Short mmCIF file of C-alpha atoms in Angstrom, two decimals:
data_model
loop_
_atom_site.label_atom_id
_atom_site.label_comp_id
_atom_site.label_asym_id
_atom_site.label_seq_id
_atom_site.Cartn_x
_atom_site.Cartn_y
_atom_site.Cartn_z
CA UNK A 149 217.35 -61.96 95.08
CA UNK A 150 220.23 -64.63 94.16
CA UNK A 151 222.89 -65.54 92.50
CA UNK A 152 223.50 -69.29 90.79
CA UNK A 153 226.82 -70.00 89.64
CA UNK A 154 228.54 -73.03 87.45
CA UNK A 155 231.62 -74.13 86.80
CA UNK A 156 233.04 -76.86 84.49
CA UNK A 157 236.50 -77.11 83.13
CA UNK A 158 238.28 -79.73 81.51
CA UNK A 159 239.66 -81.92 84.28
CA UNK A 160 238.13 -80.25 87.06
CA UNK A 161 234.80 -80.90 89.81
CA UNK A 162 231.52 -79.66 88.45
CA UNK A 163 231.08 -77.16 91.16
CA UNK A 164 227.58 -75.56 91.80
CA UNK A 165 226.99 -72.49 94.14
CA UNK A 166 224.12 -70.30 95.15
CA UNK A 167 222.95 -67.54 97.29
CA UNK A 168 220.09 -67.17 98.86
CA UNK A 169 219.18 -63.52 99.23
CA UNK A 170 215.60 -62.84 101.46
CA UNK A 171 213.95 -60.43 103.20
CA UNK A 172 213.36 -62.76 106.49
CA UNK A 173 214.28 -65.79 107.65
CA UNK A 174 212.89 -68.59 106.17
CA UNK A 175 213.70 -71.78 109.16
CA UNK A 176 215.78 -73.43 106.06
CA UNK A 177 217.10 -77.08 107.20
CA UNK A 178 218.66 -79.78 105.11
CA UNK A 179 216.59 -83.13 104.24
CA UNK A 180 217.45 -86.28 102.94
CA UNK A 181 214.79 -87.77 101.60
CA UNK A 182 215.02 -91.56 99.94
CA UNK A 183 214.19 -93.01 96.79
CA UNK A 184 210.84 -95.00 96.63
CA UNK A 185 208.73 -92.48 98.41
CA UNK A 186 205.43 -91.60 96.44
CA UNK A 187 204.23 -88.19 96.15
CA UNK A 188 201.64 -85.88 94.49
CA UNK A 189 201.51 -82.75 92.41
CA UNK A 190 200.45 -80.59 95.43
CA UNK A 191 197.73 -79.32 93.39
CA UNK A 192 194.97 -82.01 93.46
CA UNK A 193 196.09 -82.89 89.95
CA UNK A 194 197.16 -85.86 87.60
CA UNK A 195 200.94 -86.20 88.69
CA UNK A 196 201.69 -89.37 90.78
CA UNK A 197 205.11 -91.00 91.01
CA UNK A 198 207.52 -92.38 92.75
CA UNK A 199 210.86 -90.86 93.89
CA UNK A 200 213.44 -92.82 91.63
CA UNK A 201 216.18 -90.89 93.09
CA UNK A 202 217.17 -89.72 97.20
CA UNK A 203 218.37 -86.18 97.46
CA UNK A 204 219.39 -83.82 99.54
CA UNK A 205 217.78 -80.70 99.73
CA UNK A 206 217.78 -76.91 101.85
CA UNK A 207 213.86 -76.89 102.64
CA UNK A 208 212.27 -73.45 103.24
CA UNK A 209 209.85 -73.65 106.87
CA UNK A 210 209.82 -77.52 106.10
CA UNK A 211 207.47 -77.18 103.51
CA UNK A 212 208.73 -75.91 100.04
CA UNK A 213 212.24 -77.28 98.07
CA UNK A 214 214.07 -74.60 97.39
CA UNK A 215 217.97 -76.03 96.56
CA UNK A 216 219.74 -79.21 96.49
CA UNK A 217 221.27 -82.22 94.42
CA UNK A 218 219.90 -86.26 94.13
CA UNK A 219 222.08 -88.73 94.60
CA UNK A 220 222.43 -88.80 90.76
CA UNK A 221 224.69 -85.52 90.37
CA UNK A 222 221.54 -83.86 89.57
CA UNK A 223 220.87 -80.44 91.12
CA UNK A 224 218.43 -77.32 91.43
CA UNK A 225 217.76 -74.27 92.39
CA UNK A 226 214.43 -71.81 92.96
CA UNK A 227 215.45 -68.09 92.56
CA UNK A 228 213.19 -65.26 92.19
CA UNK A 229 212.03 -63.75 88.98
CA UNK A 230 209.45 -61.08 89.21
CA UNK A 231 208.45 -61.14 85.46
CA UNK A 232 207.30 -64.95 86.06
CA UNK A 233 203.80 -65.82 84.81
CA UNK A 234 202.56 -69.12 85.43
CA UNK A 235 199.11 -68.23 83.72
CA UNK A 236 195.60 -69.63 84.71
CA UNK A 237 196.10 -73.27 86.36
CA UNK A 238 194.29 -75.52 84.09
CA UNK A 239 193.12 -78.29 85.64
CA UNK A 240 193.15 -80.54 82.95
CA UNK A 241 196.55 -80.25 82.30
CA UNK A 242 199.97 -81.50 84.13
CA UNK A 243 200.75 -79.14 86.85
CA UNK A 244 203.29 -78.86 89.95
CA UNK A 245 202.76 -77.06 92.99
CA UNK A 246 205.41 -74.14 93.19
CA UNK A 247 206.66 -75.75 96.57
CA UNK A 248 207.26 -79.51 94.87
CA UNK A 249 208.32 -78.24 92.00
CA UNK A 250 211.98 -78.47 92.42
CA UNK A 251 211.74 -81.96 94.10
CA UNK A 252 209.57 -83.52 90.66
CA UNK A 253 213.34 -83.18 89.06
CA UNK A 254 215.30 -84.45 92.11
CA UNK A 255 212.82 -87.38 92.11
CA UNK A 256 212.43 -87.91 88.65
CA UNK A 257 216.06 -87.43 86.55
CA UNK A 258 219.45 -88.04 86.88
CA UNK A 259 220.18 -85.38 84.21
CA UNK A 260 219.47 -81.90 82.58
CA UNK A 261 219.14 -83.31 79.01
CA UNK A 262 215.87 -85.56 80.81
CA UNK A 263 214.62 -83.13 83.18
CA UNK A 264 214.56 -80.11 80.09
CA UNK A 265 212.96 -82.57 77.54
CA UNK A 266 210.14 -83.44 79.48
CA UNK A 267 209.25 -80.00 80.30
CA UNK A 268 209.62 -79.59 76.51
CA UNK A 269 207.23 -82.44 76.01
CA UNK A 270 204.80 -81.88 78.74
CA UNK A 271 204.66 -77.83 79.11
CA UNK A 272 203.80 -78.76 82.97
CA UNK A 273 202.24 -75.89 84.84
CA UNK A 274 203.16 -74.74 87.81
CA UNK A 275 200.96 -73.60 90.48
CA UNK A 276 202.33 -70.81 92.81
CA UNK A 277 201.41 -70.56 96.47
CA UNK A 278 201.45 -68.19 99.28
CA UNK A 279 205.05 -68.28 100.86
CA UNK A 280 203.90 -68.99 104.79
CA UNK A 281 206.21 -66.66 106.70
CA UNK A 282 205.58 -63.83 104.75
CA UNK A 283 201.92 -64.50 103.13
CA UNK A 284 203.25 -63.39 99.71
CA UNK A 285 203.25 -65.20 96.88
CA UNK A 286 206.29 -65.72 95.04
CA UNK A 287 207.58 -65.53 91.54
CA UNK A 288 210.27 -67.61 90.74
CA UNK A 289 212.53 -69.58 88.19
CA UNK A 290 214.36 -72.85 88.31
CA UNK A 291 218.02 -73.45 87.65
CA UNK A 292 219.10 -76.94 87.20
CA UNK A 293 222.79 -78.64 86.73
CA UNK A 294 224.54 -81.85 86.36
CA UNK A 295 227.79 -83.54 86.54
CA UNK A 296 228.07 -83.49 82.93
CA UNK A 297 228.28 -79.70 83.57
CA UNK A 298 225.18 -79.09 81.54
CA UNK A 299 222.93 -76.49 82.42
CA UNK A 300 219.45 -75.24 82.08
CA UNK A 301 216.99 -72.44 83.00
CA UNK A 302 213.69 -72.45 83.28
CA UNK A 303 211.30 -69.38 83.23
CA UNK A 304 207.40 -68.96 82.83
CA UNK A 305 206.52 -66.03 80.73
CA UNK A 306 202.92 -65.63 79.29
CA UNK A 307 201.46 -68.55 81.06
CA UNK A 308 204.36 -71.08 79.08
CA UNK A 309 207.26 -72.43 80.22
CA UNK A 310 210.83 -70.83 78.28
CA UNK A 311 214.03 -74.00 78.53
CA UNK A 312 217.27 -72.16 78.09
CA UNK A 313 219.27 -75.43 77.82
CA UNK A 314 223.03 -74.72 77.18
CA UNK A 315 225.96 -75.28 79.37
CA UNK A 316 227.43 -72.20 78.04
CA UNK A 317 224.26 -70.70 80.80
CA UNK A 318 226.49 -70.64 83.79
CA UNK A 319 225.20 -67.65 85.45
CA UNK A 320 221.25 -66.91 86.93
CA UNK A 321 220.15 -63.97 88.90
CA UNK A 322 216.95 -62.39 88.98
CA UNK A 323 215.09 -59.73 86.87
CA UNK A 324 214.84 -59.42 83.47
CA UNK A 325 214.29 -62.72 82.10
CA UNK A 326 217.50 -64.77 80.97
CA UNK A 327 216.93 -63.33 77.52
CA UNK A 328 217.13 -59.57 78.58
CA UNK A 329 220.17 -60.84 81.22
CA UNK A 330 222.41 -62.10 78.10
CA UNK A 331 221.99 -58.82 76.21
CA UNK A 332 222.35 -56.64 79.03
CA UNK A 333 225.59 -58.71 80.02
CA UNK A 334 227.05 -57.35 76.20
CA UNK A 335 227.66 -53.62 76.86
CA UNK A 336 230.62 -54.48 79.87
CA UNK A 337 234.10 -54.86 79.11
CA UNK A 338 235.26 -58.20 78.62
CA UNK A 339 231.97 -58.73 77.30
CA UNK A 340 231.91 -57.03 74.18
CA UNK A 341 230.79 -53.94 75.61
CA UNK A 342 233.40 -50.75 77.13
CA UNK A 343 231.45 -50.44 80.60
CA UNK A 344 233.23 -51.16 83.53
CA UNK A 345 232.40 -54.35 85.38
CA UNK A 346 228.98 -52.70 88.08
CA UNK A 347 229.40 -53.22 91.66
CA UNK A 348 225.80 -53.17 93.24
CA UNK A 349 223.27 -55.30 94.14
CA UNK A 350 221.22 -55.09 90.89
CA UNK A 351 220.49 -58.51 89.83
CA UNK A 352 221.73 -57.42 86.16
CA UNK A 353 225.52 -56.26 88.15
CA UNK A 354 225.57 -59.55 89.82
CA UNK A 355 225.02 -61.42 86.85
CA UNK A 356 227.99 -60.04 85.21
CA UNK A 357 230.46 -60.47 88.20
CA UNK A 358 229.42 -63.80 88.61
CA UNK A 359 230.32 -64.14 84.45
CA UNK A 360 233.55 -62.61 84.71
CA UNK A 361 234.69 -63.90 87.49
CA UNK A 362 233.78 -67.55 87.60
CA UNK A 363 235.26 -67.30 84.17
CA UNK A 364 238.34 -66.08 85.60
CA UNK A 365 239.09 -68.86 88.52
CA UNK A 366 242.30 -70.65 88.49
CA UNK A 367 242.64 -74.27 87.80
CA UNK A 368 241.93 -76.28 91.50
CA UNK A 369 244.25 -78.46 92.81
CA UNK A 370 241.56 -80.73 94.39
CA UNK A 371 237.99 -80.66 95.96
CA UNK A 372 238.41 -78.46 98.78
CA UNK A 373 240.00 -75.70 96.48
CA UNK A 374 237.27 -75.72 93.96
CA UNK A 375 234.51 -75.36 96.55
CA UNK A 376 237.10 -72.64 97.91
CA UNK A 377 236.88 -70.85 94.44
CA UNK A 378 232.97 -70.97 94.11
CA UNK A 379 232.48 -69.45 97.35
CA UNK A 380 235.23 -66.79 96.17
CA UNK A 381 232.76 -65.58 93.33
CA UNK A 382 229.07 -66.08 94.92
CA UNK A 383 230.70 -64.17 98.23
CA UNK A 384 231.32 -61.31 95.34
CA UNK A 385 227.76 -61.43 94.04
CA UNK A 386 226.02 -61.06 98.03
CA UNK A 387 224.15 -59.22 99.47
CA UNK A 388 225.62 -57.41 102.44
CA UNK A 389 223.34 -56.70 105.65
CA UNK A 390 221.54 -53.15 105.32
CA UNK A 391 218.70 -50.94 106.53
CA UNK A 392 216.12 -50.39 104.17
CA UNK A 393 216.50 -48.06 101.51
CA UNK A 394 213.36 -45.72 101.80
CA UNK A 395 210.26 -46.44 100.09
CA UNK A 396 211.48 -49.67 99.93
CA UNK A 397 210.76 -51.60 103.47
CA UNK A 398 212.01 -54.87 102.07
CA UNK A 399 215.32 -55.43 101.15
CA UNK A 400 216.73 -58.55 100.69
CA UNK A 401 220.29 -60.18 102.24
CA UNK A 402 222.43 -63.38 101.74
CA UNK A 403 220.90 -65.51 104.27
CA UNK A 404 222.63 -68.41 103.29
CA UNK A 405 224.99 -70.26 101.06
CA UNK A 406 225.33 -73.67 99.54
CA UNK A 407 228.15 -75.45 97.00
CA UNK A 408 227.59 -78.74 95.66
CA UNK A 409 230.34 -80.30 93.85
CA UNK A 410 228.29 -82.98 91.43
CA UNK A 411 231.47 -84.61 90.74
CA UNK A 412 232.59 -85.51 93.99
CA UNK A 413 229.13 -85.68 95.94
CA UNK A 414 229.39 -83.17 98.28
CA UNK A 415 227.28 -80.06 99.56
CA UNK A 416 228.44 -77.37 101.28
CA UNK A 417 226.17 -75.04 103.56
CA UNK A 418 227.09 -71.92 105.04
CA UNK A 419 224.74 -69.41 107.17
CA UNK A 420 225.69 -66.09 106.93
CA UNK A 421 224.73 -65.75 110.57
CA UNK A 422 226.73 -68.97 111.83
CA UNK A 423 230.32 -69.16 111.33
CA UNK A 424 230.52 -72.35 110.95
CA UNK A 425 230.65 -74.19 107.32
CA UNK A 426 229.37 -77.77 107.42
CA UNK A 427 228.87 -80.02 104.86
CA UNK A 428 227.08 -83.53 104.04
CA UNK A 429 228.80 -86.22 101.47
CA UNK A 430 226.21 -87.67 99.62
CA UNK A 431 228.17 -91.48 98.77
CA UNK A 432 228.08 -91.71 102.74
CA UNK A 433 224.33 -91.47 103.15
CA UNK A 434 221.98 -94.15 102.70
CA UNK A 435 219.08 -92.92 100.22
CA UNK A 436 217.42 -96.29 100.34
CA UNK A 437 216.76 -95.64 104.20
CA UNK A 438 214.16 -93.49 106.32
CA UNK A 439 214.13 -89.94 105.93
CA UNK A 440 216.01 -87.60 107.84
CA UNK A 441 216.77 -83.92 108.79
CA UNK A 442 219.11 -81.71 110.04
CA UNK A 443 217.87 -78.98 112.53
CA UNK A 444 219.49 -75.40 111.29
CA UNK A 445 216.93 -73.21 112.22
CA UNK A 446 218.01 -73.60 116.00
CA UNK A 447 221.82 -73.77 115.20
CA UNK A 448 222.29 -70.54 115.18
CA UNK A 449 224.75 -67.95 116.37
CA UNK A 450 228.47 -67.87 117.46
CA UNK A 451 227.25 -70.96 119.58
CA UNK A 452 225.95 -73.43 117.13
CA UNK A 453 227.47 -76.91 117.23
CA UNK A 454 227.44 -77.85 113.64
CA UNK A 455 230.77 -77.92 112.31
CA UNK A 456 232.69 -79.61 109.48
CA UNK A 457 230.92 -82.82 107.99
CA UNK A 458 227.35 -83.69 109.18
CA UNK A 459 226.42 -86.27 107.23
CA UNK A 460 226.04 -89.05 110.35
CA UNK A 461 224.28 -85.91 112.46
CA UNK A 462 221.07 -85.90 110.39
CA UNK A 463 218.16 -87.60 112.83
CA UNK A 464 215.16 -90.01 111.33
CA UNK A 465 211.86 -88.23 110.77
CA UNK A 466 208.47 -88.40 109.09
CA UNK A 467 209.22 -87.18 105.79
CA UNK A 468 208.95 -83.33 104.63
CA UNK A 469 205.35 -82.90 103.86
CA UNK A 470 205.26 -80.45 100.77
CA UNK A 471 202.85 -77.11 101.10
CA UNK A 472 199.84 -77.82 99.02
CA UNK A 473 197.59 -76.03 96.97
CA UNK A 474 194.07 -74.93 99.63
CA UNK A 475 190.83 -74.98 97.26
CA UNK A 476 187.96 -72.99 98.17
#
């Protein structure tokens, strides 16, 4: 379920986009939330800090951070992985609740390079949780970009976290791990392989569309055509509606879109449900303010109102209270 997506030419926007491919709705909204706010690990740990950085950020039922970009150029993304193993959450050491997990980099760094060397230096843990519409709990990995174009992926294998930090990784879909995902990428054509280029849903055919094609885009004549462009290729890589295939109840579907272009500051959303595209500028909104959110969830439908650029319809709020770890 997913499909991440960079691009960075010579010249061009840094352009970011993702699906997001689930089995049910998950009431996603977007949240800005400001710099200075303090927040903890969600695990009853030793993480404290404050946020040096506001973001913007597609929220999953208001409670876990699952996409979105700091007013930095920094941004990240939570995709599934069903190979993930966090291991056996030692207290003693740093650890980050699955839903904040995401948000400790938004807060925290203005690049990859800082956000993949303190992994690297801290191993942090992170703590899954039941997802709260579904009661499963998830497996996941975390993409993460910048404006220089750099990129990074990070996957927990073995109890350990695995930093693929290159900006040569452009691409992340699901299962296998990014190491099986490279090698499998080698036997289609244009890739040193003589296999045609796969058309299903497989994470592993996704992948390599996503390669070839984002590889492939012409140069952009200007914002609007680059986002135009990423759309082009993560539309490619979706998920169409579908029935179930049997003995298989769950099948996942693009729910949603998003496309942030770090260089220029701006995030596009897109509901596959709504067809309206809207999207927020980040150097308009004021990250040293209150928080604030934009409904989605009841936006829905041929009818919704939310058109074009929302960044003045967001309304003041408490801020997003992260899902936290329940002891027994």
């Amino acid at each position: 379920m997913c499909t991440r997506v960079i691009r960075s030419s010579p010249g061009e926007a840094v352009i970011v986009g993702r699906n997001m491919d689930y089995h049910c709705d998950t009431g996603t909204n977007l949240w800005v939330l400001p710099r200075g706010l303090d927040r903890v690990d969600g695990v009853g740990g030793s993480l404290h800090w404050t946020a040096k950085y506001g973001s913007l950020i597609a929220g999953a039922y208001d409670l876990i951070s699952v996409d979105g970009v700091n007013e930095a150029g920094l941004a990240g993304h939570i995709l599934w992985l069903t190979e993930s193993d966090y291991g056996t959450y030692d207290t003693s050491k740093p650890a980050l609740s699955m839903a904040i997990w995401l948000q400790y980099f938004l807060d925290n760094f203005a690049t990859v390079a800082e956000a993949a060397a303190w992994v690297e230096k801290t191993k942090v843990q992170v703590v899954p949780l039941a997802d709260p519409g579904t009661g499963t709990v998830p497996a996941v990995h975390l993409a993460l970009d910048d404006a220089t174009g750099d990129s990074a992926i990070i996957e927990y294998v073995d109890g350990e976290p695995t930093v693929w930090h290159d900006r040569s990784y452009t691409v992340m879909t699901n299962s296998p791990t990014y190491d099986k995902q490279l090698e499998l990428l080698k036997q289609f054509e244009g890739f040193g392989g003589t296999d045609t280029l796969p058309g299903t849903t497989l994470a592993s055919d996704r992948f390599a569309r996503a390669r070839y094609y984002s590889a492939r885009l012409p140069k952009s004549d200007g914002p609007v055509a680059a986002v135009a462009g990423m759309l082009s290729v993560i539309r490619n890589a979706a998920q169409p509606f579908r029935i179930p295939d049997p003995g298989k109840p769950e099948v996942s579907q693009t729910i949603w879109q998003t496309v942030a272009d770090l260089t220029n500051k701006r995030y596009v959303y897109s509901s596959t449900t709504n067809p309206n595209t809207i999207w927020v500028d980040l150097d308009e909104v004021d990250f040293g303010g209150s928080a604030r959110k934009l409904d989605l969830a009841s936006d829905t439908g041929l009818e919704g109102d939310l058109v074009g650029n929302v960044t003045d319809k967001f309304v003041a709020c408490a801020p997003m209270q992260f899902l936290t770890l329940t002891r027994k």
